[in-house]
Amino acid sequence: MEYTEEQIQEILKRYKKSLEYSRERYKNIRKNDPEYQRKNRERAKKHYDSHKEEKKQYYENNREELNMKQRYRYYKKMDRMEKFQEKFPNDFKRLTDIGFIN
């Protein structure tokens, strides 16, 4: 099924209007509703409890890479990139290879 340019524009317009309506509804109605907040907290807690082991496993599998990234962010925030490159040349090379550093 092919759409004309006018039909595509109409579909996009409806989609944007729907998104705007949903955002406004959340901001004005749902966000402050105690029942919605309670249900959302329950859903989030259930998700957290059911995925706790997966998150732990992910961290253990990627601990080295996560620590390298955190060290990089620290040295970058402190504006000491030269020191990071001197102190951790292998980390700098690996972060560049995986595309974390441009």
PDB file of C-alpha atoms in Angstrom:
ATOM      1  CA  MET A   1       0.000   0.000   0.000  1.00  0.00           C
ATOM      2  CA  GLU A   2       1.422   3.328  -1.043  1.00  0.00           C
ATOM      3  CA  TYR A   3       0.555   6.648   0.487  1.00  0.00           C
ATOM      4  CA  THR A   4       0.453  10.002  -1.212  1.00  0.00           C
ATOM      5  CA  GLU A   5       2.399  12.907   0.232  1.00  0.00           C
ATOM      6  CA  GLU A   6      -0.827  14.386   1.641  1.00  0.00           C
ATOM      7  CA  GLN A   7      -1.732  11.127   3.381  1.00  0.00           C
ATOM      8  CA  ILE A   8       1.745  10.887   4.904  1.00  0.00           C
ATOM      9  CA  GLN A   9       1.477  14.447   6.207  1.00  0.00           C
ATOM     10  CA  GLU A  10      -1.967  13.697   7.680  1.00  0.00           C
ATOM     11  CA  ILE A  11      -0.674  10.553   9.407  1.00  0.00           C
ATOM     12  CA  LEU A  12       2.282  12.469  10.873  1.00  0.00           C
ATOM     13  CA  LYS A  13      -0.015  15.261  12.012  1.00  0.00           C
ATOM     14  CA  ARG A  14      -2.310  12.785  13.796  1.00  0.00           C
ATOM     15  CA  TYR A  15       0.646  11.043  15.396  1.00  0.00           C
ATOM     16  CA  LYS A  16       2.108  14.304  16.707  1.00  0.00           C
ATOM     17  CA  LYS A  17      -1.291  15.366  18.014  1.00  0.00           C
ATOM     18  CA  SER A  18      -1.681  12.028  19.775  1.00  0.00           C
ATOM     19  CA  LEU A  19       1.751  12.359  21.390  1.00  0.00           C
ATOM     20  CA  GLU A  20       0.982  15.875  22.539  1.00  0.00           C
ATOM     21  CA  TYR A  21      -2.352  14.755  23.985  1.00  0.00           C
ATOM     22  CA  SER A  22      -0.669  11.879  25.856  1.00  0.00           C
ATOM     23  CA  ARG A  23       2.014  14.154  27.298  1.00  0.00           C
ATOM     24  CA  GLU A  24      -0.515  16.729  28.451  1.00  0.00           C
ATOM     25  CA  ARG A  25      -2.717  14.046  29.955  1.00  0.00           C
ATOM     26  CA  TYR A  26       0.227  12.655  31.900  1.00  0.00           C
ATOM     27  CA  LYS A  27       1.387  16.088  33.098  1.00  0.00           C
ATOM     28  CA  ASN A  28      -2.041  17.340  34.124  1.00  0.00           C
ATOM     29  CA  ILE A  29      -3.933  14.234  35.224  1.00  0.00           C
ATOM     30  CA  ARG A  30      -1.975  11.056  35.737  1.00  0.00           C
ATOM     31  CA  LYS A  31       1.255  12.373  37.259  1.00  0.00           C
ATOM     32  CA  ASN A  32      -0.494  13.681  40.356  1.00  0.00           C
ATOM     33  CA  ASP A  33      -3.005  10.852  40.718  1.00  0.00           C
ATOM     34  CA  PRO A  34      -2.202   8.797  43.868  1.00  0.00           C
ATOM     35  CA  GLU A  35      -3.726   5.632  42.393  1.00  0.00           C
ATOM     36  CA  TYR A  36      -1.599   5.916  39.253  1.00  0.00           C
ATOM     37  CA  GLN A  37       1.517   6.563  41.352  1.00  0.00           C
ATOM     38  CA  ARG A  38       0.822   3.514  43.505  1.00  0.00           C
ATOM     39  CA  LYS A  39       0.292   1.239  40.495  1.00  0.00           C
ATOM     40  CA  ASN A  40       3.381   2.598  38.775  1.00  0.00           C
ATOM     41  CA  ARG A  41       5.511   2.005  41.871  1.00  0.00           C
ATOM     42  CA  GLU A  42       4.194  -1.545  42.139  1.00  0.00           C
ATOM     43  CA  ARG A  43       4.988  -2.174  38.484  1.00  0.00           C
ATOM     44  CA  ALA A  44       8.488  -0.745  38.867  1.00  0.00           C
ATOM     45  CA  LYS A  45       9.175  -2.788  42.013  1.00  0.00           C
ATOM     46  CA  LYS A  46       7.934  -5.961  40.344  1.00  0.00           C
ATOM     47  CA  HIS A  47      10.193  -5.310  37.342  1.00  0.00           C
ATOM     48  CA  TYR A  48      13.152  -4.567  39.621  1.00  0.00           C
ATOM     49  CA  ASP A  49      12.606  -7.758  41.627  1.00  0.00           C
ATOM     50  CA  SER A  50      12.203  -9.951  38.548  1.00  0.00           C
ATOM     51  CA  HIS A  51      15.322  -8.557  36.799  1.00  0.00           C
ATOM     52  CA  LYS A  52      17.684  -8.259  39.753  1.00  0.00           C
ATOM     53  CA  GLU A  53      19.766 -11.295  38.801  1.00  0.00           C
ATOM     54  CA  GLU A  54      20.046 -10.210  35.166  1.00  0.00           C
ATOM     55  CA  LYS A  55      21.326  -6.784  36.203  1.00  0.00           C
ATOM     56  CA  LYS A  56      23.829  -8.369  38.573  1.00  0.00           C
ATOM     57  CA  GLN A  57      25.028 -10.763  35.879  1.00  0.00           C
ATOM     58  CA  TYR A  58      25.387  -7.909  33.368  1.00  0.00           C
ATOM     59  CA  TYR A  59      27.502  -5.923  35.826  1.00  0.00           C
ATOM     60  CA  GLU A  60      29.738  -8.895  36.596  1.00  0.00           C
ATOM     61  CA  ASN A  61      30.219  -9.640  32.889  1.00  0.00           C
ATOM     62  CA  ASN A  62      31.037  -6.016  32.042  1.00  0.00           C
ATOM     63  CA  ARG A  63      32.687  -4.843  35.258  1.00  0.00           C
ATOM     64  CA  GLU A  64      36.050  -4.073  33.673  1.00  0.00           C
ATOM     65  CA  GLU A  65      34.534  -2.026  30.846  1.00  0.00           C
ATOM     66  CA  LEU A  66      32.166  -0.158  33.179  1.00  0.00           C
ATOM     67  CA  ASN A  67      35.045   0.740  35.504  1.00  0.00           C
ATOM     68  CA  MET A  68      37.135   1.974  32.553  1.00  0.00           C
ATOM     69  CA  LYS A  69      34.286   4.200  31.416  1.00  0.00           C
ATOM     70  CA  GLN A  70      33.807   5.580  34.904  1.00  0.00           C
ATOM     71  CA  ARG A  71      37.521   6.349  35.259  1.00  0.00           C
ATOM     72  CA  TYR A  72      37.434   8.087  31.881  1.00  0.00           C
ATOM     73  CA  ARG A  73      34.426  10.213  32.924  1.00  0.00           C
ATOM     74  CA  TYR A  74      36.167  11.162  36.172  1.00  0.00           C
ATOM     75  CA  TYR A  75      39.369  12.293  34.463  1.00  0.00           C
ATOM     76  CA  LYS A  76      37.382  14.119  31.795  1.00  0.00           C
ATOM     77  CA  LYS A  77      35.300  15.947  34.424  1.00  0.00           C
ATOM     78  CA  MET A  78      38.454  16.937  36.303  1.00  0.00           C
ATOM     79  CA  ASP A  79      40.008  18.069  32.998  1.00  0.00           C
ATOM     80  CA  ARG A  80      42.971  15.700  33.330  1.00  0.00           C
ATOM     81  CA  MET A  81      42.808  13.762  30.078  1.00  0.00           C
ATOM     82  CA  GLU A  82      46.582  13.731  29.593  1.00  0.00           C
ATOM     83  CA  LYS A  83      47.032  12.105  32.983  1.00  0.00           C
ATOM     84  CA  PHE A  84      44.402   9.472  32.119  1.00  0.00           C
ATOM     85  CA  GLN A  85      46.211   8.670  28.880  1.00  0.00           C
ATOM     86  CA  GLU A  86      49.540   8.374  30.718  1.00  0.00           C
ATOM     87  CA  LYS A  87      48.208   6.349  33.618  1.00  0.00           C
ATOM     88  CA  PHE A  88      45.854   4.047  31.665  1.00  0.00           C
ATOM     89  CA  PRO A  89      47.087   3.786  28.057  1.00  0.00           C
ATOM     90  CA  ASN A  90      45.497   0.363  27.547  1.00  0.00           C
ATOM     91  CA  ASP A  91      42.141   1.604  28.817  1.00  0.00           C
ATOM     92  CA  PHE A  92      42.321   4.640  26.557  1.00  0.00           C
ATOM     93  CA  LYS A  93      43.090   2.463  23.541  1.00  0.00           C
ATOM     94  CA  ARG A  94      40.293   0.007  24.355  1.00  0.00           C
ATOM     95  CA  LEU A  95      37.733   2.767  24.897  1.00  0.00           C
ATOM     96  CA  THR A  96      38.743   4.275  21.573  1.00  0.00           C
ATOM     97  CA  ASP A  97      38.447   0.888  19.855  1.00  0.00           C
ATOM     98  CA  ILE A  98      34.921   0.248  21.164  1.00  0.00           C
ATOM     99  CA  GLY A  99      33.865   3.755  20.100  1.00  0.00           C
ATOM    100  CA  PHE A 100      33.317   5.244  23.544  1.00  0.00           C
ATOM    101  CA  ILE A 101      35.910   7.926  22.851  1.00  0.00           C
ATOM    102  CA  ASN A 102      35.752   9.638  19.472  1.00  0.00           C
TER     103      ASN A 102
END
